[in-house]
Amino acid sequence: AAKAKKLPKLIQKKDVKADLQMHSTWSDGKLSMLEMARADVLEPSAGECEVTPLLEQLRGRYKGHGMSMTVAGDTNTRARLPREILETILTNLIDNSRQNGANQVDVTIHQAEGTLRIRIADNGTGISPANAANIFMPFFTTHREEGGTGLGLGIVRALLKAYGGDIELALIDKGAAFNVTVPAAANP
């Protein structure tokens, strides 16, 4: 549980590479940077969160960066994972959109049969077919010159898998889109 809670704080910091090197030893033994991006080393912690209030908070945060965000679909939903984990996942995807020239992000939520499907689509430069097969591989980046480590999407996928979810790249004509699935929690 402690490992899963430390990852969000690590990947939200500016100097991710230095933080990962500094935190590469855990109390129960050594953990390499590559292992951190693997779901099988994460121990999920219990938790649930309301999705729309988190998205509204992110909308306000990114408005200050010149981005606009729409939220549509099943907006009265809860995810069966801690808020900080879902925030880390969504923040990483929206940051990637911003870094690739997007000024609009559209989030659509659908709930069916105990699963939430969250689609995050942007109007940025998109992902080339040549890069699409590699984007979830740890250390793959097209932004190394700007300080990209290539850990973000690998860690996002690892977090999702640890909590029973997944992520896939969706093909769209303009920009990039990701379909994120997470277990749904019952609404109170």
Short mmCIF file of C-alpha atoms in Angstrom, two decimals:
data_model
loop_
_atom_site.label_atom_id
_atom_site.label_comp_id
_atom_site.label_asym_id
_atom_site.label_seq_id
_atom_site.Cartn_x
_atom_site.Cartn_y
_atom_site.Cartn_z
CA ALA A 1 0.00 0.00 0.00
CA ALA A 2 2.82 2.37 0.79
CA LYS A 3 4.38 1.88 -2.65
CA ALA A 4 1.17 2.73 -4.48
CA LYS A 5 0.73 5.89 -2.40
CA LYS A 6 4.33 7.11 -3.00
CA LEU A 7 4.16 6.93 -6.81
CA PRO A 8 1.66 9.77 -7.32
CA LYS A 9 3.74 12.15 -5.24
CA LEU A 10 6.89 11.18 -7.14
CA ILE A 11 5.60 11.65 -10.67
CA GLN A 12 3.94 15.00 -9.92
CA LYS A 13 7.24 16.63 -8.96
CA LYS A 14 9.29 18.68 -11.42
CA ASP A 15 12.52 16.69 -11.26
CA VAL A 16 11.10 13.19 -11.62
CA LYS A 17 14.39 11.55 -12.57
CA ALA A 18 16.21 12.81 -9.47
CA ASP A 19 13.27 11.90 -7.23
CA LEU A 20 13.11 8.39 -8.66
CA GLN A 21 16.83 7.90 -8.15
CA MET A 22 16.58 9.24 -4.60
CA HIS A 23 13.58 7.00 -3.79
CA SER A 24 14.81 3.86 -5.54
CA THR A 25 15.19 2.00 -2.24
CA TRP A 26 12.03 1.02 -0.38
CA SER A 27 11.77 -0.30 3.14
CA ASP A 28 11.23 -3.85 1.88
CA GLY A 29 14.19 -3.89 -0.52
CA LYS A 30 15.54 -2.39 -3.72
CA LEU A 31 13.18 -1.21 -6.41
CA SER A 32 14.58 -0.06 -9.74
CA MET A 33 13.04 2.67 -11.86
CA LEU A 34 11.96 0.05 -14.40
CA GLU A 35 10.26 -2.00 -11.67
CA MET A 36 8.37 1.08 -10.52
CA ALA A 37 6.66 1.23 -13.89
CA ARG A 38 5.43 -2.38 -13.53
CA ALA A 39 2.04 -3.06 -12.04
CA ASP A 40 3.04 -6.32 -10.39
CA VAL A 41 5.13 -4.53 -7.75
CA LEU A 42 2.35 -2.22 -6.63
CA GLU A 43 0.14 -3.03 -3.70
CA PRO A 44 -3.10 -1.07 -4.09
CA SER A 45 -4.64 0.72 -1.15
CA ALA A 46 -8.38 0.86 -0.56
CA GLY A 47 -10.30 3.95 -1.49
CA GLU A 48 -13.04 5.50 -3.57
CA CYS A 49 -13.55 8.91 -5.08
CA GLU A 50 -16.14 10.99 -6.90
CA VAL A 51 -14.94 11.56 -10.45
CA THR A 52 -16.67 14.81 -11.45
CA PRO A 53 -15.51 16.97 -8.50
CA LEU A 54 -11.94 15.87 -9.24
CA LEU A 55 -12.37 16.79 -12.91
CA GLU A 56 -13.82 20.16 -11.93
CA GLN A 57 -10.77 20.81 -9.75
CA LEU A 58 -8.48 19.88 -12.65
CA ARG A 59 -10.48 22.10 -15.01
CA GLY A 60 -9.78 25.06 -12.72
CA ARG A 61 -6.10 24.18 -12.42
CA TYR A 62 -5.57 23.93 -16.19
CA LYS A 63 -7.65 27.00 -17.03
CA GLY A 64 -4.72 28.99 -15.67
CA HIS A 65 -2.52 27.28 -18.29
CA GLY A 66 -4.75 28.39 -21.16
CA MET A 67 -6.57 25.08 -21.47
CA SER A 68 -10.28 24.49 -21.52
CA MET A 69 -11.93 21.23 -20.50
CA THR A 70 -15.38 19.80 -21.06
CA VAL A 71 -16.85 17.00 -18.95
CA ALA A 72 -19.77 14.97 -20.31
CA GLY A 73 -21.54 11.65 -19.93
CA ASP A 74 -22.30 9.89 -16.64
CA THR A 75 -21.10 12.63 -14.32
CA ASN A 76 -22.52 11.24 -11.06
CA THR A 77 -19.98 8.42 -10.73
CA ARG A 78 -17.51 7.09 -8.21
CA ALA A 79 -14.29 5.21 -8.93
CA ARG A 80 -13.01 2.38 -6.74
CA LEU A 81 -9.52 3.76 -6.26
CA PRO A 82 -8.10 6.50 -4.05
CA ARG A 83 -8.55 10.09 -5.20
CA GLU A 84 -4.79 10.74 -5.31
CA ILE A 85 -4.30 7.80 -7.68
CA LEU A 86 -7.02 8.95 -10.09
CA GLU A 87 -5.72 12.52 -9.85
CA THR A 88 -2.22 11.32 -10.76
CA ILE A 89 -3.56 9.41 -13.76
CA LEU A 90 -5.68 12.29 -15.08
CA THR A 91 -3.02 14.93 -14.37
CA ASN A 92 -0.43 12.95 -16.31
CA LEU A 93 -2.73 12.62 -19.32
CA ILE A 94 -3.75 16.30 -19.28
CA ASP A 95 -0.12 17.41 -18.82
CA ASN A 96 0.82 15.32 -21.86
CA SER A 97 -1.96 17.05 -23.81
CA ARG A 98 -0.66 20.48 -22.81
CA GLN A 99 2.93 19.55 -23.64
CA ASN A 100 1.79 18.49 -27.10
CA GLY A 101 0.07 21.75 -27.99
CA ALA A 102 -3.50 21.07 -26.86
CA ASN A 103 -5.67 23.90 -25.58
CA GLN A 104 -8.84 21.79 -25.35
CA VAL A 105 -9.43 18.52 -23.48
CA ASP A 106 -12.75 16.70 -23.65
CA VAL A 107 -13.52 14.13 -20.96
CA THR A 108 -16.41 11.72 -21.40
CA ILE A 109 -17.45 9.29 -18.65
CA HIS A 110 -19.55 6.16 -19.15
CA GLN A 111 -20.51 3.66 -16.46
CA ALA A 112 -21.59 0.12 -17.28
CA GLU A 113 -21.45 -3.22 -15.48
CA GLY A 114 -19.22 -2.12 -12.61
CA THR A 115 -16.72 -0.27 -14.80
CA LEU A 116 -16.09 3.38 -15.55
CA ARG A 117 -14.78 4.25 -18.97
CA ILE A 118 -13.18 7.68 -19.04
CA ARG A 119 -12.17 9.01 -22.43
CA ILE A 120 -9.69 11.89 -22.49
CA ALA A 121 -9.36 13.48 -25.94
CA ASP A 122 -7.40 16.58 -26.90
CA ASN A 123 -6.75 18.81 -29.89
CA GLY A 124 -2.95 18.68 -29.69
CA THR A 125 -0.44 17.35 -32.19
CA GLY A 126 -1.42 13.73 -31.58
CA ILE A 127 0.71 10.60 -31.58
CA SER A 128 2.30 9.32 -34.77
CA PRO A 129 1.62 5.73 -35.84
CA ALA A 130 5.35 5.05 -35.47
CA ASN A 131 5.29 6.12 -31.80
CA ALA A 132 1.88 4.64 -30.90
CA ALA A 133 3.28 1.15 -30.27
CA ASN A 134 5.90 2.48 -27.83
CA ILE A 135 4.15 5.11 -25.72
CA PHE A 136 3.53 2.84 -22.72
CA MET A 137 7.08 1.47 -22.64
CA PRO A 138 9.10 2.81 -19.70
CA PHE A 139 11.66 5.43 -20.77
CA PHE A 140 10.14 6.01 -24.23
CA THR A 141 9.77 9.74 -24.81
CA THR A 142 9.62 12.15 -27.71
CA HIS A 143 10.46 15.03 -25.34
CA ARG A 144 13.87 14.06 -23.97
CA GLU A 145 15.33 17.47 -24.93
CA GLU A 146 12.65 19.17 -22.80
CA GLY A 147 13.37 16.94 -19.82
CA GLY A 148 10.91 14.12 -20.54
CA THR A 149 11.78 10.86 -18.80
CA GLY A 150 9.37 8.53 -20.58
CA LEU A 151 8.01 7.27 -17.28
CA GLY A 152 4.61 8.97 -17.16
CA LEU A 153 2.42 6.72 -19.32
CA GLY A 154 4.17 3.57 -18.09
CA ILE A 155 3.42 4.55 -14.51
CA VAL A 156 -0.16 5.51 -15.42
CA ARG A 157 -0.70 2.05 -16.93
CA ALA A 158 0.95 0.39 -13.91
CA LEU A 159 -1.28 2.30 -11.48
CA LEU A 160 -4.38 1.42 -13.46
CA LYS A 161 -3.50 -2.27 -13.67
CA ALA A 162 -2.75 -2.37 -9.94
CA TYR A 163 -6.29 -1.11 -9.30
CA GLY A 164 -8.00 -3.38 -11.83
CA GLY A 165 -8.12 -0.84 -14.65
CA ASP A 166 -6.36 -0.24 -17.94
CA ILE A 167 -5.57 2.39 -20.56
CA GLU A 168 -5.43 2.29 -24.33
CA LEU A 169 -4.67 4.78 -27.05
CA ALA A 170 -7.72 5.52 -29.20
CA LEU A 171 -7.36 6.44 -32.85
CA ILE A 172 -8.77 9.86 -33.74
CA ASP A 173 -8.21 12.19 -36.70
CA LYS A 174 -6.82 15.19 -34.78
CA GLY A 175 -5.06 15.18 -31.44
CA ALA A 176 -4.76 12.24 -29.06
CA ALA A 177 -7.34 10.24 -27.11
CA PHE A 178 -7.02 7.69 -24.35
CA ASN A 179 -9.66 5.32 -23.03
CA VAL A 180 -9.15 4.70 -19.33
CA THR A 181 -11.11 2.01 -17.53
CA VAL A 182 -11.37 1.80 -13.75
CA PRO A 183 -13.61 -0.18 -11.42
CA ALA A 184 -16.77 1.72 -10.51
CA ALA A 185 -17.82 2.15 -6.90
CA ALA A 186 -21.43 2.24 -5.79
CA ASN A 187 -22.91 5.69 -5.36
CA PRO A 188 -24.01 6.39 -1.78
#
